[in-house]
Amino acid sequence: MSLLAVTVSASTAEDQAYFAIFAETKLMRIAGMPAMDIPELPAGVSLPGGISIPGKPSRSLNVRLWSPSIAPSNATATVAPPAGLKVGGQLKLELYRPTAEEQSGKGGGGGFNDNPEFTVKMYWGSSATVQPGQPKIIKWGTLTPEQRTEMNKRTREAQPGAQGSYFYKPDWTTGYWPTKSQAGAIAKDASLAGTYSLTTNYTGNVAVDVPAGMDFLAPIELSSPNLDNELDFTKTLLFQWKPIANTLGQSAFAMGAEGKNTLILWTSSEVFTEAAMGDMGYLQMAEVRQRVADKLFMPADQTKFNIPAGIFKDADFAMLNMVAYGPGAAADKAQPLPRVQTKSTLQVMLGGKEMKGAR
């Protein structure tokens, strides 16, 4: 099968639209709570708000269609997925158009407060103890308005279920799936491979093939620490997991809070960079390989890292996000320009003073 079958008129950089299929395998754990033995939900059914059952791997497919204009009121967009995905014959995308407030640039609040004493402590690297020169400390009151805006943005996007980067772009329309009427849960025996055909009446049509060797990644399953028990933050936290086939690179990011005015960040990156503090979303394969080469990401064959002893010992709560980036498919020219990307994610609520005994 060819990668693409395209029906398209000539496009320019100004009117280029983008079509994305993001395939994710998810697992969520809570330290101090054994994995829950709950029966599988029926195919196509998911919990409200994309909630995950602790200890139960799940698969999700997110479809996005970005077009550089506000679509007319009669605009429609649908995707015909392969039968092996087991989600029916048609995915009907809902369309999101920015509000007047967002268009003016006044939307998208949230993030940190403006207390000048607010402090961010940044740690990095897989070491048993805190290394010399760490943490890097940033006081909110010393940042420029532009730096504050960027840090707020990164923090919001690092949160579980963050949707801002998927939906809002000034003067653009976003088509998206799952929707309220189609929940989007993917069966564990479903296959990602096959042809996905997009049909619209406002921004072009395109079809993309996912080759037979490309599928949902395996879940990230930890063998250490034992998450049936609460964790001791005064000690080094060793995280170890089973190798994940077809992974290109991996990253881990942890955050915790001490009171209202101190945020603690840690990343598995071997070198310091503010850009490594969070889930980078769905990166293309070349980007993942470059980040591995730059030692910002862990290589595909790495199966363990440490969080240094003591960095979260006074935290009210702390959590870990881990990502394994998998293969993808893309095209150089099409309208819309299609892309498929895979990843496996793990979210662990690590604990903290406010979570003691919360199980």
Short mmCIF file of C-alpha atoms in Angstrom, two decimals:
data_model
loop_
_atom_site.label_atom_id
_atom_site.label_comp_id
_atom_site.label_asym_id
_atom_site.label_seq_id
_atom_site.Cartn_x
_atom_site.Cartn_y
_atom_site.Cartn_z
CA MET A 1 0.00 0.00 0.00
CA SER A 2 1.18 3.52 -0.71
CA LEU A 3 1.43 5.91 2.21
CA LEU A 4 -1.03 8.39 0.76
CA ALA A 5 -3.92 8.65 -1.63
CA VAL A 6 -4.67 12.32 -2.13
CA THR A 7 -7.50 14.37 -3.64
CA VAL A 8 -6.24 17.93 -3.48
CA SER A 9 -5.99 21.24 -5.27
CA ALA A 10 -2.77 23.21 -5.17
CA SER A 11 -2.08 24.74 -1.73
CA THR A 12 0.18 27.44 -0.36
CA ALA A 13 1.79 27.90 3.04
CA GLU A 14 -0.98 30.39 3.91
CA ASP A 15 -3.86 27.98 3.30
CA GLN A 16 -2.22 24.70 4.37
CA ALA A 17 -4.48 22.56 6.57
CA TYR A 18 -3.31 19.68 8.78
CA PHE A 19 -4.88 16.29 9.52
CA ALA A 20 -3.59 14.23 12.47
CA ILE A 21 -4.33 10.82 13.94
CA PHE A 22 -2.86 10.30 17.41
CA ALA A 23 -2.88 6.77 18.82
CA GLU A 24 -2.15 6.48 22.54
CA THR A 25 -1.88 3.64 25.04
CA LYS A 26 -2.55 4.88 28.57
CA LEU A 27 -1.95 3.56 32.05
CA MET A 28 -2.62 5.31 35.34
CA ARG A 29 -1.49 4.22 38.81
CA ILE A 30 -1.88 5.60 42.32
CA ALA A 31 0.87 4.83 44.82
CA GLY A 32 -0.62 3.03 47.81
CA MET A 33 -3.50 1.60 45.78
CA PRO A 34 -3.24 -1.88 44.20
CA ALA A 35 -4.28 -2.18 40.57
CA MET A 36 -8.06 -2.53 40.35
CA ASP A 37 -9.54 -5.72 38.87
CA ILE A 38 -12.45 -4.27 36.92
CA PRO A 39 -14.04 -5.91 33.85
CA GLU A 40 -13.35 -4.42 30.42
CA LEU A 41 -15.82 -1.77 29.23
CA PRO A 42 -17.73 -2.60 26.04
CA ALA A 43 -16.08 -1.56 22.77
CA GLY A 44 -16.57 2.13 22.05
CA VAL A 45 -17.49 2.98 25.67
CA SER A 46 -15.30 5.12 27.92
CA LEU A 47 -15.65 6.78 31.31
CA PRO A 48 -16.77 10.46 31.41
CA GLY A 49 -14.02 12.99 30.81
CA GLY A 50 -11.56 10.33 29.62
CA ILE A 51 -11.04 9.08 33.19
CA SER A 52 -8.74 6.05 33.42
CA ILE A 53 -9.26 3.09 35.74
CA PRO A 54 -6.14 2.83 37.94
CA GLY A 55 -3.97 -0.08 36.85
CA LYS A 56 -6.04 -0.82 33.73
CA PRO A 57 -4.34 -0.08 30.38
CA SER A 58 -6.52 1.57 27.77
CA ARG A 59 -6.20 2.75 24.19
CA SER A 60 -7.42 6.00 22.68
CA LEU A 61 -7.48 7.55 19.23
CA ASN A 62 -7.61 11.31 18.81
CA VAL A 63 -8.31 12.84 15.41
CA ARG A 64 -7.55 16.50 14.74
CA LEU A 65 -8.13 18.62 11.64
CA TRP A 66 -6.70 22.15 11.72
CA SER A 67 -7.67 24.57 8.93
CA PRO A 68 -6.47 28.21 8.62
CA SER A 69 -9.86 29.91 8.51
CA ILE A 70 -13.16 29.98 10.36
CA ALA A 71 -15.22 27.24 8.71
CA PRO A 72 -18.72 28.14 7.42
CA SER A 73 -21.79 27.09 9.40
CA ASN A 74 -22.52 24.21 7.01
CA ALA A 75 -18.97 22.78 7.19
CA THR A 76 -18.64 19.02 7.72
CA ALA A 77 -15.73 16.62 8.19
CA THR A 78 -15.80 12.83 8.51
CA VAL A 79 -13.21 10.06 8.64
CA ALA A 80 -13.73 6.51 7.36
CA PRO A 81 -11.45 4.31 9.53
CA PRO A 82 -10.25 0.77 8.75
CA ALA A 83 -12.54 -2.05 9.90
CA GLY A 84 -9.82 -3.41 12.19
CA LEU A 85 -10.09 -0.35 14.45
CA LYS A 86 -13.58 -1.56 15.47
CA VAL A 87 -15.17 1.88 15.90
CA GLY A 88 -17.75 1.72 13.13
CA GLY A 89 -17.77 2.94 9.56
CA GLN A 90 -17.59 6.70 10.09
CA LEU A 91 -16.10 9.13 12.59
CA LYS A 92 -17.97 12.43 12.52
CA LEU A 93 -15.69 15.29 13.57
CA GLU A 94 -17.12 18.16 15.57
CA LEU A 95 -15.82 21.62 14.70
CA TYR A 96 -14.40 24.12 17.15
CA ARG A 97 -14.30 27.80 16.19
CA PRO A 98 -12.49 30.28 18.51
CA THR A 99 -14.68 32.67 20.46
CA ALA A 100 -14.46 36.42 20.06
CA GLU A 101 -12.58 36.63 23.37
CA GLU A 102 -10.02 34.07 22.20
CA GLN A 103 -9.67 35.83 18.86
CA SER A 104 -8.78 39.02 20.73
CA GLY A 105 -6.06 37.17 22.65
CA LYS A 106 -7.72 37.60 26.04
CA GLY A 107 -8.66 33.96 26.60
CA GLY A 108 -6.77 31.00 28.05
CA GLY A 109 -6.28 31.94 31.69
CA GLY A 110 -5.08 29.59 34.39
CA GLY A 111 -1.57 28.77 35.46
CA PHE A 112 0.31 30.26 38.41
CA ASN A 113 -0.72 33.12 40.63
CA ASP A 114 1.18 36.41 40.47
CA ASN A 115 2.76 36.21 43.90
CA PRO A 116 6.33 37.52 43.38
CA GLU A 117 7.53 35.01 46.02
CA PHE A 118 6.27 32.04 44.02
CA THR A 119 9.27 29.75 43.53
CA VAL A 120 10.01 27.00 41.01
CA LYS A 121 12.72 24.45 41.80
CA MET A 122 14.00 22.49 38.78
CA TYR A 123 15.91 19.18 38.95
CA TRP A 124 17.08 16.94 36.13
CA GLY A 125 18.91 13.69 35.44
CA SER A 126 18.69 10.11 36.68
CA SER A 127 20.79 10.15 39.83
CA ALA A 128 20.24 8.65 43.27
CA THR A 129 20.95 11.96 45.00
CA VAL A 130 20.70 15.60 44.02
CA GLN A 131 23.68 16.57 41.89
CA PRO A 132 25.87 19.68 42.40
CA GLY A 133 24.38 22.78 40.81
CA GLN A 134 20.80 21.65 41.38
CA PRO A 135 18.13 22.77 41.77
CA LYS A 136 17.83 25.69 39.42
CA ILE A 137 15.60 28.14 41.29
CA ILE A 138 13.31 30.63 39.59
CA LYS A 139 11.46 33.34 41.50
CA TRP A 140 8.23 34.44 39.85
CA GLY A 141 8.92 38.08 40.66
CA THR A 142 12.15 38.05 38.60
CA LEU A 143 10.52 36.84 35.36
CA THR A 144 9.44 39.04 32.47
CA PRO A 145 5.73 38.98 31.45
CA GLU A 146 6.69 36.91 28.40
CA GLN A 147 8.51 34.32 30.53
CA ARG A 148 5.53 34.07 32.89
CA THR A 149 3.16 33.50 29.99
CA GLU A 150 5.38 30.75 28.56
CA MET A 151 5.79 28.98 31.92
CA ASN A 152 2.02 29.08 32.53
CA LYS A 153 1.47 27.59 29.08
CA ARG A 154 3.93 24.74 29.65
CA THR A 155 2.46 23.95 33.06
CA ARG A 156 -1.12 23.82 31.72
CA GLU A 157 -0.08 21.54 28.86
CA ALA A 158 1.76 19.21 31.26
CA GLN A 159 -1.47 18.56 33.18
CA PRO A 160 -3.32 15.28 32.52
CA GLY A 161 -5.96 15.75 29.86
CA ALA A 162 -4.69 19.16 28.77
CA GLN A 163 -6.56 20.15 25.62
CA GLY A 164 -5.47 23.71 24.89
CA SER A 165 -2.87 22.88 22.26
CA TYR A 166 -5.35 20.60 20.47
CA PHE A 167 -8.16 23.11 20.08
CA TYR A 168 -7.30 26.78 20.21
CA LYS A 169 -5.47 28.59 17.44
CA PRO A 170 -6.48 32.14 16.46
CA ASP A 171 -8.43 32.36 13.18
CA TRP A 172 -8.31 28.57 12.69
CA THR A 173 -11.02 25.92 12.89
CA THR A 174 -10.31 22.62 14.65
CA GLY A 175 -12.16 19.44 13.78
CA TYR A 176 -11.92 16.84 16.53
CA TRP A 177 -12.87 13.32 17.53
CA PRO A 178 -13.80 11.70 19.97
CA THR A 179 -16.98 13.66 20.61
CA LYS A 180 -19.85 13.48 23.08
CA SER A 181 -21.76 11.20 20.73
CA GLN A 182 -18.74 8.98 19.92
CA ALA A 183 -16.70 8.31 23.06
CA GLY A 184 -13.67 6.92 21.23
CA ALA A 185 -12.53 4.04 23.45
CA ILE A 186 -10.50 1.52 21.43
CA ALA A 187 -10.74 -2.23 22.08
CA LYS A 188 -7.56 -3.98 23.23
CA ASP A 189 -7.75 -6.36 20.24
CA ALA A 190 -8.30 -3.57 17.69
CA SER A 191 -5.67 -2.78 15.06
CA LEU A 192 -4.41 0.67 14.06
CA ALA A 193 -3.30 -0.47 10.60
CA GLY A 194 -5.28 0.39 7.48
CA THR A 195 -6.55 3.39 5.53
CA TYR A 196 -8.08 6.49 7.13
CA SER A 197 -10.02 8.59 4.61
CA LEU A 198 -10.91 12.19 5.46
CA THR A 199 -13.78 13.88 3.62
CA THR A 200 -14.67 17.56 4.13
CA ASN A 201 -16.67 20.19 2.27
CA TYR A 202 -14.41 23.08 3.29
CA THR A 203 -10.68 22.21 3.46
CA GLY A 204 -9.91 19.27 1.12
CA ASN A 205 -9.89 15.46 1.25
CA VAL A 206 -7.03 13.08 1.96
CA ALA A 207 -6.41 9.42 2.84
CA VAL A 208 -3.49 8.08 4.86
CA ASP A 209 -2.34 4.47 5.18
CA VAL A 210 -0.99 3.06 8.44
CA PRO A 211 1.27 0.12 7.47
CA ALA A 212 0.67 -3.35 8.88
CA GLY A 213 3.74 -3.22 11.14
CA MET A 214 2.59 -0.07 12.94
CA ASP A 215 0.14 -0.41 15.84
CA PHE A 216 -0.70 0.84 19.32
CA LEU A 217 2.31 0.58 21.63
CA ALA A 218 2.31 -1.69 24.67
CA PRO A 219 1.55 -0.05 28.04
CA ILE A 220 4.37 1.13 30.31
CA GLU A 221 4.29 -1.45 33.10
CA LEU A 222 6.46 -0.72 36.13
CA SER A 223 8.25 -3.46 38.04
CA SER A 224 9.69 -0.88 40.47
CA PRO A 225 8.68 0.76 42.75
CA ASN A 226 5.92 -1.37 44.23
CA LEU A 227 2.96 0.96 43.81
CA ASP A 228 0.74 -1.20 46.02
CA ASN A 229 2.49 0.64 48.87
CA GLU A 230 2.95 4.32 49.65
CA LEU A 231 6.33 5.72 48.61
CA ASP A 232 9.05 7.09 50.88
CA PHE A 233 10.18 10.40 49.35
CA THR A 234 13.22 10.62 51.63
CA LYS A 235 14.75 7.73 49.65
CA THR A 236 15.79 7.40 46.01
CA LEU A 237 12.85 6.35 43.84
CA LEU A 238 13.93 3.74 41.29
CA PHE A 239 11.54 3.34 38.36
CA GLN A 240 11.96 0.25 36.21
CA TRP A 241 9.72 -1.11 33.43
CA LYS A 242 9.46 -3.74 30.73
CA PRO A 243 10.98 -2.86 27.33
CA ILE A 244 8.41 -1.51 24.88
CA ALA A 245 8.72 -2.75 21.31
CA ASN A 246 9.06 -0.15 18.52
CA THR A 247 9.83 2.71 20.91
CA LEU A 248 12.00 5.49 19.44
CA GLY A 249 12.70 7.41 22.65
CA GLN A 250 11.31 8.02 26.13
CA SER A 251 10.95 10.81 28.65
CA ALA A 252 9.77 11.22 32.23
CA PHE A 253 8.61 14.32 34.08
CA ALA A 254 7.56 14.76 37.71
CA MET A 255 6.04 17.69 39.52
CA GLY A 256 5.07 18.41 43.10
CA ALA A 257 3.81 21.28 45.22
CA GLU A 258 4.85 22.53 48.64
CA GLY A 259 2.12 24.78 49.96
CA LYS A 260 0.79 27.46 47.63
CA ASN A 261 4.06 29.10 46.62
CA THR A 262 6.59 26.38 45.73
CA LEU A 263 6.55 24.13 42.67
CA ILE A 264 9.09 21.31 42.24
CA LEU A 265 9.88 20.01 38.75
CA TRP A 266 12.06 17.08 37.72
CA THR A 267 12.86 15.63 34.29
CA SER A 268 14.79 12.56 33.15
CA SER A 269 16.78 14.72 30.72
CA GLU A 270 20.52 14.45 31.27
CA VAL A 271 20.99 18.14 30.46
CA PHE A 272 19.07 21.13 31.76
CA THR A 273 16.53 22.77 29.53
CA GLU A 274 13.25 24.39 30.47
CA ALA A 275 11.74 22.89 27.29
CA ALA A 276 12.14 19.37 28.74
CA MET A 277 9.79 20.12 31.65
CA GLY A 278 6.62 18.36 30.49
CA ASP A 279 4.98 16.07 27.93
CA MET A 280 6.01 17.31 24.49
CA GLY A 281 2.79 16.02 22.93
CA TYR A 282 3.00 13.96 19.73
CA LEU A 283 6.46 14.51 18.31
CA GLN A 284 7.46 13.41 14.85
CA MET A 285 10.00 10.61 14.58
CA ALA A 286 12.89 12.87 13.56
CA GLU A 287 12.24 15.13 16.57
CA VAL A 288 12.29 12.19 18.96
CA ARG A 289 15.54 10.84 17.52
CA GLN A 290 17.16 14.26 17.77
CA ARG A 291 16.12 14.66 21.42
CA VAL A 292 17.59 11.24 22.18
CA ALA A 293 20.84 12.28 20.46
CA ASP A 294 20.85 15.52 22.49
CA LYS A 295 20.31 13.51 25.72
CA LEU A 296 17.02 15.26 26.39
CA PHE A 297 15.17 11.94 26.02
CA MET A 298 16.07 8.46 27.22
CA PRO A 299 17.03 6.01 24.45
CA ALA A 300 14.59 3.31 23.35
CA ASP A 301 16.42 0.51 25.16
CA GLN A 302 16.60 2.24 28.56
CA THR A 303 14.39 0.59 31.16
CA LYS A 304 15.10 2.46 34.41
CA PHE A 305 15.75 5.86 35.97
CA ASN A 306 15.98 7.42 39.43
CA ILE A 307 14.21 10.37 40.98
CA PRO A 308 16.77 11.78 43.45
CA ALA A 309 16.15 11.22 47.14
CA GLY A 310 14.41 13.98 49.03
CA ILE A 311 13.26 16.37 46.31
CA PHE A 312 9.58 15.68 47.10
CA LYS A 313 9.96 14.95 50.84
CA ASP A 314 8.01 18.10 51.84
CA ALA A 315 5.54 18.00 48.96
CA ASP A 316 1.80 18.09 49.61
CA PHE A 317 1.40 16.00 46.47
CA ALA A 318 3.57 14.78 43.62
CA MET A 319 2.90 13.06 40.32
CA LEU A 320 4.90 11.48 37.49
CA ASN A 321 4.21 11.44 33.75
CA MET A 322 6.19 9.13 31.48
CA VAL A 323 6.02 8.92 27.68
CA ALA A 324 7.33 6.34 25.21
CA TYR A 325 7.27 7.70 21.66
CA GLY A 326 6.51 5.28 18.84
CA PRO A 327 6.57 5.24 15.04
CA GLY A 328 4.49 7.45 12.78
CA ALA A 329 3.62 8.17 9.17
CA ALA A 330 3.45 11.52 7.37
CA ALA A 331 3.53 13.19 3.97
CA ASP A 332 5.44 16.11 2.48
CA LYS A 333 2.64 17.46 0.28
CA ALA A 334 -1.14 17.12 0.58
CA GLN A 335 -4.19 19.18 1.47
CA PRO A 336 -4.77 18.67 4.33
CA LEU A 337 -1.27 17.50 5.23
CA PRO A 338 -1.74 14.14 7.05
CA ARG A 339 0.22 12.65 9.91
CA VAL A 340 -0.14 9.60 12.17
CA GLN A 341 1.74 9.30 15.45
CA THR A 342 1.84 6.80 18.32
CA LYS A 343 2.86 6.94 21.97
CA SER A 344 2.40 5.13 25.27
CA THR A 345 1.92 7.12 28.47
CA LEU A 346 2.04 6.39 32.18
CA GLN A 347 0.67 8.68 34.87
CA VAL A 348 1.47 7.94 38.51
CA MET A 349 0.07 9.81 41.48
CA LEU A 350 3.17 9.44 43.65
CA GLY A 351 1.71 10.66 46.95
CA GLY A 352 2.55 13.45 49.36
CA LYS A 353 1.52 14.80 52.72
CA GLU A 354 -2.03 15.57 51.60
CA MET A 355 -2.44 12.09 50.10
CA LYS A 356 -1.33 10.03 53.11
CA GLY A 357 -3.85 7.26 53.62
CA ALA A 358 -6.07 8.60 50.83
CA ARG A 359 -6.42 5.19 49.21
#
